[in-house]
Amino acid sequence: MNLEEYKGVFVFAQQVDNKLSGIAFELLGKAKDLAKDLNTDVAAVLLGSGVKDLADELAAYGADRVIVVDDPELKDYRTEPYTHALSSVINEFKPEIMLVGATAIGRDLGPRVSARVATGLTADCTQLDIGDFPLVAKEGQEQKHNQLLMTRPAFGGNTIATIACPNNRPQMATVRPGVMQKIERIEGAKANVVEYNPGFTPNNKYVEILDVVKAVTDTVDIMDAKILVSGGRGLGGPENFKILEDLAEALGGEVSCSRAVVDSGWKPKDLQVGQTGKTVRPQVYFAIGISGAIQHVAGMEESDLIIAINKDETAPIFDVADYGLVGDLNKVVPKLTEMIKAN
Ligand code: FAD
């Protein structure tokens, strides 16, 4: 494999029902940084049926090129035609880096594509940089420059691993939603749109979608909330979440929780923040009765402002908090709500 042939930072621009997913913009934001370091361009790979019009939106968020595969076969996500389309794009356009969101679709698609194009994949990354690999070369060891350094929690979140793929291209990663930041929208930006047809054979038709049933939920996605009031095991039981709901209502925020709360059956999984829950980045994050385990912190440490309330002054949550309040949440939280309502 001639690594020099591979150029550009490519992003899988996930869309569902012809609406681009937030992760597509987040990945473009990160791709822009990486492309600057590598002195190359950013390409969005847009797969779907009747999706060409979305190219301008991708340009507005940083795509220099949009490679479109528009085919009725790609109307709804199915593993086989999407794998075929993305692998063909990679073989044809030879990207140096290929980023895919670690969404339900991306977690299915990414590993299959990496196997199909015979490269590695680092899953569920929380940080991406360009740098030397190995970071420190030992005597007699070759250090390769300008590698994609892919960082992710490993061993149950007990350590952070930085992984590189120095001998194959593209360097592929799936990236956690909510971690990277999209750039400011550039009005009127235009990308170079390239239409590509990889051809679909009967082999690409193993699965037929008969019906799509959308999940019905009355809760707001905590990843979209500007203010989160998050509760942990310190709440003592599901009934005590009422005081957090009152605080959230007074602030115009939403309630989320730690994994201990979900495991106890007090709250549903889609409210869980952390390594095995959702990554959130609200303007204000209240951690109430939450100890601050590394796996929880991994999902909320990028919040703009963190306020912790805990009765144990040695709780690790205070290490990441901007403001800390040591006290019994049963007394502190209702008082806080009262004061906010009064103002
Ligand atoms: P605890 O650790 O029990 O903390 C409760 C806190 O409440 C304590 O600090 C205590 O001082 C305080 N408290 C008690 N009573 C009061 C009171 N009256 N007033 C004020 N404070 C009080 N966890 C996650 O949250 N998200 C994840 O995604 C996640 N993924 C994981 C993945 C793996 C592979 C593993 C191994 C673990 C994961 N965990 C995750 C679990 C994590 O390690 C912790 O066990 C969990 O976060 C603890 O939840 P907690 O802080 O609510 O409970």
mmCIF file of C-alpha atoms and ligand atoms in Angstrom:
data_model
loop_
_atom_site.group_PDB
_atom_site.id
_atom_site.type_symbol
_atom_site.label_atom_id
_atom_site.label_comp_id
_atom_site.label_asym_id
_atom_site.label_seq_id
_atom_site.Cartn_x
_atom_site.Cartn_y
_atom_site.Cartn_z
ATOM 1 C CA MET A 1 0.000 0.000 0.000
ATOM 2 C CA ASN A 2 1.398 3.388 -1.038
ATOM 3 C CA LEU A 3 0.374 5.624 1.847
ATOM 4 C CA GLU A 4 1.247 8.769 -0.136
ATOM 5 C CA GLU A 5 -1.702 8.142 -2.471
ATOM 6 C CA TYR A 6 -4.171 8.729 0.366
ATOM 7 C CA LYS A 7 -5.263 12.345 0.846
ATOM 8 C CA GLY A 8 -8.033 14.263 2.589
ATOM 9 C CA VAL A 9 -10.037 13.964 5.782
ATOM 10 C CA PHE A 10 -13.353 12.277 4.982
ATOM 11 C CA VAL A 11 -16.490 12.346 7.111
ATOM 12 C CA PHE A 12 -19.466 10.017 6.795
ATOM 13 C CA ALA A 13 -22.333 12.554 6.694
ATOM 14 C CA GLN A 14 -25.042 10.519 8.384
ATOM 15 C CA GLN A 15 -28.595 11.409 7.410
ATOM 16 C CA VAL A 16 -31.877 9.840 8.449
ATOM 17 C CA ASP A 17 -35.064 10.562 6.465
ATOM 18 C CA ASN A 18 -32.988 13.010 4.371
ATOM 19 C CA LYS A 19 -32.177 15.089 7.461
ATOM 20 C CA LEU A 20 -28.512 15.384 8.401
ATOM 21 C CA SER A 21 -27.702 14.084 11.888
ATOM 22 C CA GLY A 22 -25.912 16.380 14.359
ATOM 23 C CA ILE A 23 -22.886 14.066 14.366
ATOM 24 C CA ALA A 24 -22.198 14.929 10.699
ATOM 25 C CA PHE A 25 -21.575 18.576 11.665
ATOM 26 C CA GLU A 26 -19.562 17.647 14.760
ATOM 27 C CA LEU A 27 -17.276 15.437 12.664
ATOM 28 C CA LEU A 28 -16.855 18.163 10.046
ATOM 29 C CA GLY A 29 -15.753 20.554 12.808
ATOM 30 C CA LYS A 30 -13.047 18.132 13.939
ATOM 31 C CA ALA A 31 -12.110 17.227 10.357
ATOM 32 C CA LYS A 32 -11.437 20.914 9.674
ATOM 33 C CA ASP A 33 -8.818 20.985 12.494
ATOM 34 C CA LEU A 34 -7.183 17.758 11.338
ATOM 35 C CA ALA A 35 -7.121 18.860 7.682
ATOM 36 C CA LYS A 36 -5.429 22.116 8.673
ATOM 37 C CA ASP A 37 -2.666 20.191 10.454
ATOM 38 C CA LEU A 38 -2.232 17.926 7.415
ATOM 39 C CA ASN A 39 -2.584 20.700 4.847
ATOM 40 C CA THR A 40 -5.350 18.831 3.047
ATOM 41 C CA ASP A 41 -9.088 19.199 2.410
ATOM 42 C CA VAL A 42 -12.291 17.983 4.072
ATOM 43 C CA ALA A 43 -14.734 15.780 2.175
ATOM 44 C CA ALA A 44 -18.207 14.762 3.346
ATOM 45 C CA VAL A 45 -19.508 11.431 2.039
ATOM 46 C CA LEU A 46 -23.250 11.699 1.604
ATOM 47 C CA LEU A 47 -25.133 8.443 0.989
ATOM 48 C CA GLY A 48 -28.893 8.263 0.456
ATOM 49 C CA SER A 49 -31.749 8.684 -1.967
ATOM 50 C CA GLY A 50 -32.694 12.213 -3.048
ATOM 51 C CA VAL A 51 -30.042 13.720 -0.771
ATOM 52 C CA LYS A 52 -28.081 15.935 -3.197
ATOM 53 C CA ASP A 53 -29.705 19.099 -1.823
ATOM 54 C CA LEU A 54 -28.002 18.507 1.534
ATOM 55 C CA ALA A 55 -24.579 19.290 0.051
ATOM 56 C CA ASP A 56 -24.885 23.053 0.682
ATOM 57 C CA GLU A 57 -25.591 22.411 4.357
ATOM 58 C CA LEU A 58 -22.431 20.317 4.609
ATOM 59 C CA ALA A 59 -20.449 23.079 2.868
ATOM 60 C CA ALA A 60 -21.796 25.588 5.399
ATOM 61 C CA TYR A 61 -20.262 23.508 8.173
ATOM 62 C CA GLY A 62 -16.843 22.983 6.642
ATOM 63 C CA ALA A 63 -16.949 20.470 3.758
ATOM 64 C CA ASP A 64 -14.698 21.492 0.841
ATOM 65 C CA ARG A 65 -15.902 18.525 -1.194
ATOM 66 C CA VAL A 66 -19.122 16.513 -0.992
ATOM 67 C CA ILE A 67 -19.054 13.049 -2.538
ATOM 68 C CA VAL A 68 -22.647 11.992 -3.151
ATOM 69 C CA VAL A 69 -23.879 8.488 -3.803
ATOM 70 C CA ASP A 70 -27.562 8.972 -4.569
ATOM 71 C CA ASP A 71 -29.454 5.761 -5.223
ATOM 72 C CA PRO A 72 -32.887 4.321 -4.237
ATOM 73 C CA GLU A 73 -30.950 1.390 -2.681
ATOM 74 C CA LEU A 74 -29.710 3.822 -0.035
ATOM 75 C CA LYS A 75 -33.105 5.256 0.942
ATOM 76 C CA ASP A 76 -33.149 3.744 4.460
ATOM 77 C CA TYR A 77 -30.023 2.539 6.231
ATOM 78 C CA ARG A 78 -29.226 -1.102 5.477
ATOM 79 C CA THR A 79 -25.849 -2.562 6.314
ATOM 80 C CA GLU A 80 -24.980 -4.164 2.993
ATOM 81 C CA PRO A 81 -25.672 -1.370 0.459
ATOM 82 C CA TYR A 82 -24.200 1.296 2.762
ATOM 83 C CA THR A 83 -21.066 -0.819 3.351
ATOM 84 C CA HIS A 84 -20.725 -1.320 -0.385
ATOM 85 C CA ALA A 85 -21.202 2.394 -1.114
ATOM 86 C CA LEU A 86 -18.786 3.700 1.529
ATOM 87 C CA SER A 87 -16.117 1.054 0.807
ATOM 88 C CA SER A 88 -16.332 1.901 -2.907
ATOM 89 C CA VAL A 89 -15.942 5.618 -2.166
ATOM 90 C CA ILE A 90 -12.847 4.849 -0.065
ATOM 91 C CA ASN A 91 -11.335 2.636 -2.783
ATOM 92 C CA GLU A 92 -12.024 5.258 -5.434
ATOM 93 C CA PHE A 93 -11.103 8.495 -3.623
ATOM 94 C CA LYS A 94 -8.430 7.165 -1.197
ATOM 95 C CA PRO A 95 -8.880 9.253 1.953
ATOM 96 C CA GLU A 96 -6.080 9.594 4.478
ATOM 97 C CA ILE A 97 -8.599 9.683 7.330
ATOM 98 C CA MET A 98 -12.187 8.399 7.445
ATOM 99 C CA LEU A 99 -14.399 9.472 10.362
ATOM 100 C CA VAL A 100 -17.759 7.902 11.187
ATOM 101 C CA GLY A 101 -20.064 8.794 14.109
ATOM 102 C CA ALA A 102 -20.346 6.216 16.891
ATOM 103 C CA THR A 103 -24.128 6.233 16.472
ATOM 104 C CA ALA A 104 -26.224 3.075 16.097
ATOM 105 C CA ILE A 105 -25.710 3.349 12.313
ATOM 106 C CA GLY A 106 -22.003 4.215 12.521
ATOM 107 C CA ARG A 107 -21.228 1.408 14.972
ATOM 108 C CA ASP A 108 -22.691 -1.026 12.459
ATOM 109 C CA LEU A 109 -21.189 0.547 9.364
ATOM 110 C CA GLY A 110 -17.676 1.535 10.520
ATOM 111 C CA PRO A 111 -16.272 -1.912 11.420
ATOM 112 C CA ARG A 112 -17.691 -3.551 8.278
ATOM 113 C CA VAL A 113 -16.229 -0.889 6.022
ATOM 114 C CA SER A 114 -12.820 -1.073 7.737
ATOM 115 C CA ALA A 115 -12.774 -4.854 7.224
ATOM 116 C CA ARG A 116 -13.878 -4.472 3.590
ATOM 117 C CA VAL A 117 -11.088 -1.982 2.780
ATOM 118 C CA ALA A 118 -8.565 -3.880 4.956
ATOM 119 C CA THR A 119 -7.638 -1.186 7.429
ATOM 120 C CA GLY A 120 -7.934 -0.755 11.201
ATOM 121 C CA LEU A 121 -10.673 1.026 13.138
ATOM 122 C CA THR A 122 -10.528 2.672 16.539
ATOM 123 C CA ALA A 123 -14.046 2.672 17.947
ATOM 124 C CA ASP A 124 -15.765 5.212 20.155
ATOM 125 C CA CYS A 125 -13.041 7.875 20.167
ATOM 126 C CA THR A 126 -13.303 10.884 22.455
ATOM 127 C CA GLN A 127 -10.293 12.777 21.100
ATOM 128 C CA LEU A 128 -8.447 12.994 17.763
ATOM 129 C CA ASP A 129 -5.117 14.704 17.095
ATOM 130 C CA ILE A 130 -2.352 14.738 14.519
ATOM 131 C CA GLY A 131 1.056 13.825 15.952
ATOM 132 C CA ASP A 132 3.979 11.435 16.139
ATOM 133 C CA PHE A 133 3.610 7.692 16.606
ATOM 134 C CA PRO A 134 4.860 6.195 18.802
ATOM 135 C CA LEU A 135 4.594 9.295 20.964
ATOM 136 C CA VAL A 136 8.077 8.551 22.323
ATOM 137 C CA ALA A 137 10.313 6.447 20.049
ATOM 138 C CA LYS A 138 12.668 3.951 21.674
ATOM 139 C CA GLU A 139 16.181 3.409 20.347
ATOM 140 C CA GLY A 140 16.130 1.892 16.864
ATOM 141 C CA GLN A 141 12.385 2.471 16.536
ATOM 142 C CA GLU A 142 10.988 4.480 13.639
ATOM 143 C CA GLN A 143 8.785 7.398 14.640
ATOM 144 C CA LYS A 144 6.163 8.270 12.046
ATOM 145 C CA HIS A 145 4.967 11.856 11.839
ATOM 146 C CA ASN A 146 1.541 13.284 11.037
ATOM 147 C CA GLN A 147 -0.364 10.226 12.191
ATOM 148 C CA LEU A 148 -3.955 10.310 13.398
ATOM 149 C CA LEU A 149 -3.783 9.754 17.158
ATOM 150 C CA MET A 150 -7.105 8.286 18.233
ATOM 151 C CA THR A 151 -7.931 8.449 21.937
ATOM 152 C CA ARG A 152 -10.608 6.435 23.705
ATOM 153 C CA PRO A 153 -11.323 5.039 27.179
ATOM 154 C CA ALA A 154 -10.087 1.461 27.559
ATOM 155 C CA PHE A 155 -10.405 -1.299 30.168
ATOM 156 C CA GLY A 156 -13.811 -0.169 31.389
ATOM 157 C CA GLY A 157 -12.749 3.455 31.459
ATOM 158 C CA ASN A 158 -9.890 2.784 33.887
ATOM 159 C CA THR A 159 -7.311 4.006 31.412
ATOM 160 C CA ILE A 160 -7.204 6.205 28.340
ATOM 161 C CA ALA A 161 -5.613 4.616 25.267
ATOM 162 C CA THR A 162 -4.099 6.507 22.323
ATOM 163 C CA ILE A 163 -4.100 4.360 19.203
ATOM 164 C CA ALA A 164 -2.620 4.905 15.732
ATOM 165 C CA CYS A 165 -2.798 3.045 12.436
ATOM 166 C CA PRO A 166 0.627 3.847 10.949
ATOM 167 C CA ASN A 167 0.847 1.205 8.204
ATOM 168 C CA ASN A 168 -2.613 1.275 6.602
ATOM 169 C CA ARG A 169 -4.930 3.810 5.033
ATOM 170 C CA PRO A 170 -7.394 5.217 5.623
ATOM 171 C CA GLN A 171 -6.933 5.772 9.338
ATOM 172 C CA MET A 172 -10.470 5.075 10.513
ATOM 173 C CA ALA A 173 -12.288 6.025 13.694
ATOM 174 C CA THR A 174 -15.792 6.116 15.020
ATOM 175 C CA VAL A 175 -16.334 9.165 17.217
ATOM 176 C CA ARG A 176 -18.712 9.596 20.127
ATOM 177 C CA PRO A 177 -21.609 11.972 19.461
ATOM 178 C CA GLY A 178 -21.527 15.101 21.600
ATOM 179 C CA VAL A 179 -17.743 15.246 22.012
ATOM 180 C CA MET A 180 -16.555 17.269 18.989
ATOM 181 C CA GLN A 181 -17.811 20.757 18.205
ATOM 182 C CA LYS A 182 -19.249 21.968 14.936
ATOM 183 C CA ILE A 183 -17.891 25.201 13.478
ATOM 184 C CA GLU A 184 -19.891 28.415 13.138
ATOM 185 C CA ARG A 185 -22.119 28.215 10.081
ATOM 186 C CA ILE A 186 -20.554 29.855 7.001
ATOM 187 C CA GLU A 187 -23.444 31.403 5.058
ATOM 188 C CA GLY A 188 -23.323 30.859 1.312
ATOM 189 C CA ALA A 189 -20.376 28.432 1.415
ATOM 190 C CA LYS A 190 -20.232 26.094 -1.581
ATOM 191 C CA ALA A 191 -18.530 22.728 -1.834
ATOM 192 C CA ASN A 192 -17.240 20.909 -4.872
ATOM 193 C CA VAL A 193 -19.986 18.278 -5.352
ATOM 194 C CA VAL A 194 -18.871 14.998 -6.905
ATOM 195 C CA GLU A 195 -21.487 12.410 -7.826
ATOM 196 C CA TYR A 196 -20.303 8.821 -7.717
ATOM 197 C CA ASN A 197 -22.100 5.622 -8.647
ATOM 198 C CA PRO A 198 -20.555 2.424 -7.247
ATOM 199 C CA GLY A 199 -23.230 0.220 -8.900
ATOM 200 C CA PHE A 200 -25.489 -2.001 -6.828
ATOM 201 C CA THR A 201 -25.644 -5.722 -7.591
ATOM 202 C CA PRO A 202 -28.178 -8.315 -6.335
ATOM 203 C CA ASN A 203 -25.580 -9.227 -3.668
ATOM 204 C CA ASN A 204 -26.337 -5.906 -2.061
ATOM 205 C CA LYS A 205 -29.950 -6.921 -1.434
ATOM 206 C CA TYR A 206 -29.858 -9.403 1.441
ATOM 207 C CA VAL A 207 -32.189 -7.355 3.636
ATOM 208 C CA GLU A 208 -35.471 -5.700 2.732
ATOM 209 C CA ILE A 209 -37.075 -3.154 5.049
ATOM 210 C CA LEU A 210 -40.765 -3.898 5.409
ATOM 211 C CA ASP A 211 -41.683 -1.267 7.978
ATOM 212 C CA VAL A 212 -40.011 1.362 10.164
ATOM 213 C CA VAL A 213 -41.507 1.887 13.624
ATOM 214 C CA LYS A 214 -40.300 5.089 15.274
ATOM 215 C CA ALA A 215 -39.668 5.061 19.041
ATOM 216 C CA VAL A 216 -42.192 7.250 20.831
ATOM 217 C CA THR A 217 -40.800 9.155 23.786
ATOM 218 C CA ASP A 218 -42.088 12.094 25.789
ATOM 219 C CA THR A 219 -38.677 13.025 27.180
ATOM 220 C CA VAL A 220 -36.296 15.590 25.658
ATOM 221 C CA ASP A 221 -32.929 14.266 24.498
ATOM 222 C CA ILE A 222 -30.513 15.253 27.276
ATOM 223 C CA MET A 223 -27.834 15.869 24.625
ATOM 224 C CA ASP A 224 -29.846 18.887 23.429
ATOM 225 C CA ALA A 225 -30.451 20.394 26.887
ATOM 226 C CA LYS A 226 -28.734 23.682 27.810
ATOM 227 C CA ILE A 227 -29.151 23.047 31.545
ATOM 228 C CA LEU A 228 -28.975 19.577 33.080
ATOM 229 C CA VAL A 229 -29.827 18.690 36.668
ATOM 230 C CA SER A 230 -28.263 15.291 37.139
ATOM 231 C CA GLY A 231 -28.936 13.017 40.106
ATOM 232 C CA GLY A 232 -26.995 10.067 41.512
ATOM 233 C CA ARG A 233 -27.373 7.307 44.067
ATOM 234 C CA GLY A 234 -27.171 9.967 46.783
ATOM 235 C CA LEU A 235 -30.826 10.744 45.999
ATOM 236 C CA GLY A 236 -31.653 7.553 47.899
ATOM 237 C CA GLY A 237 -34.664 6.519 45.791
ATOM 238 C CA PRO A 238 -36.752 7.367 42.716
ATOM 239 C CA GLU A 239 -39.276 9.443 44.700
ATOM 240 C CA ASN A 240 -36.571 11.941 45.680
ATOM 241 C CA PHE A 241 -36.028 12.919 42.039
ATOM 242 C CA LYS A 242 -39.025 15.234 42.559
ATOM 243 C CA ILE A 243 -36.679 17.806 44.135
ATOM 244 C CA LEU A 244 -34.422 17.670 41.063
ATOM 245 C CA GLU A 245 -37.411 17.990 38.736
ATOM 246 C CA ASP A 246 -38.490 21.104 40.666
ATOM 247 C CA LEU A 247 -35.007 22.614 40.319
ATOM 248 C CA ALA A 248 -34.864 21.725 36.615
ATOM 249 C CA GLU A 249 -38.262 23.309 36.060
ATOM 250 C CA ALA A 250 -37.246 26.502 37.861
ATOM 251 C CA LEU A 251 -34.143 26.724 35.640
ATOM 252 C CA GLY A 252 -35.786 25.627 32.393
ATOM 253 C CA GLY A 253 -33.550 22.535 32.305
ATOM 254 C CA GLU A 254 -33.868 18.773 32.076
ATOM 255 C CA VAL A 255 -33.151 15.944 34.507
ATOM 256 C CA SER A 256 -30.424 13.362 33.810
ATOM 257 C CA CYS A 257 -28.695 10.823 36.020
ATOM 258 C CA SER A 258 -25.752 8.524 36.773
ATOM 259 C CA ARG A 259 -25.566 4.858 35.860
ATOM 260 C CA ALA A 260 -26.151 3.809 39.484
ATOM 261 C CA VAL A 261 -29.600 5.393 39.166
ATOM 262 C CA VAL A 262 -30.361 3.527 35.926
ATOM 263 C CA ASP A 263 -29.052 0.223 37.323
ATOM 264 C CA SER A 264 -31.337 0.694 40.353
ATOM 265 C CA GLY A 265 -34.295 1.123 37.987
ATOM 266 C CA TRP A 266 -35.029 4.665 39.214
ATOM 267 C CA LYS A 267 -34.688 6.294 35.793
ATOM 268 C CA PRO A 268 -34.595 5.082 32.153
ATOM 269 C CA LYS A 269 -31.300 4.452 30.360
ATOM 270 C CA ASP A 270 -31.765 7.338 27.909
ATOM 271 C CA LEU A 271 -31.211 9.771 30.797
ATOM 272 C CA GLN A 272 -27.822 8.243 31.709
ATOM 273 C CA VAL A 273 -24.726 10.419 31.365
ATOM 274 C CA GLY A 274 -21.310 8.821 31.012
ATOM 275 C CA GLN A 275 -19.111 6.380 29.210
ATOM 276 C CA THR A 276 -21.893 3.864 28.626
ATOM 277 C CA GLY A 277 -24.567 6.567 28.541
ATOM 278 C CA LYS A 278 -24.652 9.854 26.665
ATOM 279 C CA THR A 279 -21.953 12.507 26.316
ATOM 280 C CA VAL A 280 -23.409 15.897 27.177
ATOM 281 C CA ARG A 281 -22.056 19.410 26.863
ATOM 282 C CA PRO A 282 -24.680 21.732 28.408
ATOM 283 C CA GLN A 283 -24.066 25.309 29.484
ATOM 284 C CA VAL A 284 -24.697 24.276 33.103
ATOM 285 C CA TYR A 285 -24.423 20.771 34.590
ATOM 286 C CA PHE A 286 -25.564 20.122 38.167
ATOM 287 C CA ALA A 287 -24.120 16.892 39.649
ATOM 288 C CA ILE A 288 -26.227 16.185 42.708
ATOM 289 C CA GLY A 289 -25.511 13.164 44.908
ATOM 290 C CA ILE A 290 -23.064 11.910 42.253
ATOM 291 C CA SER A 291 -19.606 10.783 43.424
ATOM 292 C CA GLY A 292 -17.801 11.619 40.150
ATOM 293 C CA ALA A 293 -16.569 8.203 39.009
ATOM 294 C CA ILE A 294 -14.277 8.407 35.952
ATOM 295 C CA GLN A 295 -16.954 6.755 33.788
ATOM 296 C CA HIS A 296 -19.496 9.427 34.736
ATOM 297 C CA VAL A 297 -17.053 12.315 34.333
ATOM 298 C CA ALA A 298 -16.159 11.074 30.819
ATOM 299 C CA GLY A 299 -19.687 12.011 29.744
ATOM 300 C CA MET A 300 -19.992 15.499 31.277
ATOM 301 C CA GLU A 301 -16.562 17.069 31.800
ATOM 302 C CA GLU A 302 -16.884 19.262 28.682
ATOM 303 C CA SER A 303 -19.897 21.089 30.168
ATOM 304 C CA ASP A 304 -19.352 24.868 30.269
ATOM 305 C CA LEU A 305 -20.095 25.139 33.997
ATOM 306 C CA ILE A 306 -20.231 22.282 36.499
ATOM 307 C CA ILE A 307 -21.890 22.697 39.883
ATOM 308 C CA ALA A 308 -21.592 19.788 42.345
ATOM 309 C CA ILE A 309 -23.650 19.192 45.458
ATOM 310 C CA ASN A 310 -22.409 16.375 47.675
ATOM 311 C CA LYS A 311 -22.308 15.730 51.398
ATOM 312 C CA ASP A 312 -18.790 14.246 51.138
ATOM 313 C CA GLU A 313 -16.202 16.973 50.677
ATOM 314 C CA THR A 314 -13.679 14.402 49.359
ATOM 315 C CA ALA A 315 -15.983 13.214 46.528
ATOM 316 C CA PRO A 316 -14.011 13.244 43.210
ATOM 317 C CA ILE A 317 -16.792 15.225 41.520
ATOM 318 C CA PHE A 318 -15.378 18.317 43.241
ATOM 319 C CA ASP A 319 -12.139 17.873 41.216
ATOM 320 C CA VAL A 320 -14.001 18.670 37.969
ATOM 321 C CA ALA A 321 -16.578 21.100 39.407
ATOM 322 C CA ASP A 322 -16.353 24.868 38.907
ATOM 323 C CA TYR A 323 -18.525 25.384 41.999
ATOM 324 C CA GLY A 324 -18.991 22.919 44.827
ATOM 325 C CA LEU A 325 -21.493 22.853 47.631
ATOM 326 C CA VAL A 326 -20.854 20.462 50.528
ATOM 327 C CA GLY A 327 -24.133 19.551 52.195
ATOM 328 C CA ASP A 328 -27.176 17.334 52.342
ATOM 329 C CA LEU A 329 -28.941 17.547 48.977
ATOM 330 C CA ASN A 330 -32.332 17.142 50.682
ATOM 331 C CA LYS A 331 -31.798 20.478 52.382
ATOM 332 C CA VAL A 332 -29.680 22.316 49.793
ATOM 333 C CA VAL A 333 -31.647 21.608 46.607
ATOM 334 C CA PRO A 334 -35.147 22.729 47.763
ATOM 335 C CA LYS A 335 -33.561 25.876 49.222
ATOM 336 C CA LEU A 336 -31.812 26.577 45.903
ATOM 337 C CA THR A 337 -35.046 26.061 43.962
ATOM 338 C CA GLU A 338 -36.859 28.431 46.325
ATOM 339 C CA MET A 339 -34.211 31.124 45.820
ATOM 340 C CA ILE A 340 -34.255 30.754 42.024
ATOM 341 C CA LYS A 341 -38.045 30.978 41.938
ATOM 342 C CA ALA A 342 -37.961 34.079 44.145
ATOM 343 C CA ASN A 343 -35.643 35.912 41.728
HETATM 344 P P1 FAD B 1 -22.187 6.651 44.109
HETATM 345 O O1 FAD B 1 -20.831 6.415 43.633
HETATM 346 O O2 FAD B 1 -22.757 5.686 45.110
HETATM 347 O O3 FAD B 1 -22.193 8.111 44.731
HETATM 348 C C1 FAD B 1 -23.247 8.662 45.468
HETATM 349 C C2 FAD B 1 -22.786 10.017 45.978
HETATM 350 O O4 FAD B 1 -23.855 10.653 46.636
HETATM 351 C C3 FAD B 1 -21.627 9.933 46.997
HETATM 352 O O5 FAD B 1 -20.564 10.750 46.591
HETATM 353 C C4 FAD B 1 -22.250 10.441 48.297
HETATM 354 O O6 FAD B 1 -21.337 11.174 49.088
HETATM 355 C C5 FAD B 1 -23.364 11.321 47.782
HETATM 356 N N1 FAD B 1 -24.485 11.469 48.722
HETATM 357 C C6 FAD B 1 -25.137 10.465 49.395
HETATM 358 N N2 FAD B 1 -26.148 10.988 50.117
HETATM 359 C C7 FAD B 1 -26.125 12.327 49.907
HETATM 360 C C8 FAD B 1 -26.909 13.398 50.390
HETATM 361 N N3 FAD B 1 -27.944 13.209 51.218
HETATM 362 N N4 FAD B 1 -26.599 14.672 49.997
HETATM 363 C C9 FAD B 1 -25.555 14.884 49.146
HETATM 364 N N5 FAD B 1 -24.779 13.895 48.650
HETATM 365 C C10 FAD B 1 -25.062 12.633 49.035
HETATM 366 N N6 FAD B 1 -21.452 5.528 35.666
HETATM 367 C C11 FAD B 1 -22.117 6.564 35.097
HETATM 368 O O7 FAD B 1 -22.643 7.453 35.784
HETATM 369 N N7 FAD B 1 -22.245 6.615 33.734
HETATM 370 C C12 FAD B 1 -21.722 5.675 32.906
HETATM 371 O O8 FAD B 1 -21.894 5.772 31.683
HETATM 372 C C13 FAD B 1 -20.984 4.595 33.498
HETATM 373 N N8 FAD B 1 -20.402 3.647 32.716
HETATM 374 C C14 FAD B 1 -19.654 2.678 33.314
HETATM 375 C C15 FAD B 1 -18.977 1.726 32.524
HETATM 376 C C16 FAD B 1 -18.217 0.755 33.108
HETATM 377 C C17 FAD B 1 -17.490 -0.221 32.220
HETATM 378 C C18 FAD B 1 -18.117 0.675 34.518
HETATM 379 C C19 FAD B 1 -17.276 -0.370 35.167
HETATM 380 C C20 FAD B 1 -18.797 1.588 35.315
HETATM 381 C C21 FAD B 1 -19.580 2.585 34.744
HETATM 382 N N9 FAD B 1 -20.269 3.514 35.522
HETATM 383 C C22 FAD B 1 -20.898 4.560 34.918
HETATM 384 C C23 FAD B 1 -20.406 3.369 36.973
HETATM 385 C C24 FAD B 1 -19.467 4.245 37.778
HETATM 386 O O9 FAD B 1 -18.232 3.556 37.974
HETATM 387 C C25 FAD B 1 -20.084 4.532 39.168
HETATM 388 O O10 FAD B 1 -20.375 3.329 39.815
HETATM 389 C C26 FAD B 1 -21.359 5.378 39.102
HETATM 390 O O11 FAD B 1 -21.152 6.529 38.304
HETATM 391 C C27 FAD B 1 -21.736 5.809 40.502
HETATM 392 O O12 FAD B 1 -22.937 6.514 40.475
HETATM 393 P P2 FAD B 1 -23.263 7.596 41.598
HETATM 394 O O13 FAD B 1 -22.204 8.639 41.606
HETATM 395 O O14 FAD B 1 -24.666 8.022 41.377
HETATM 396 O O15 FAD B 1 -23.252 6.720 42.949
#
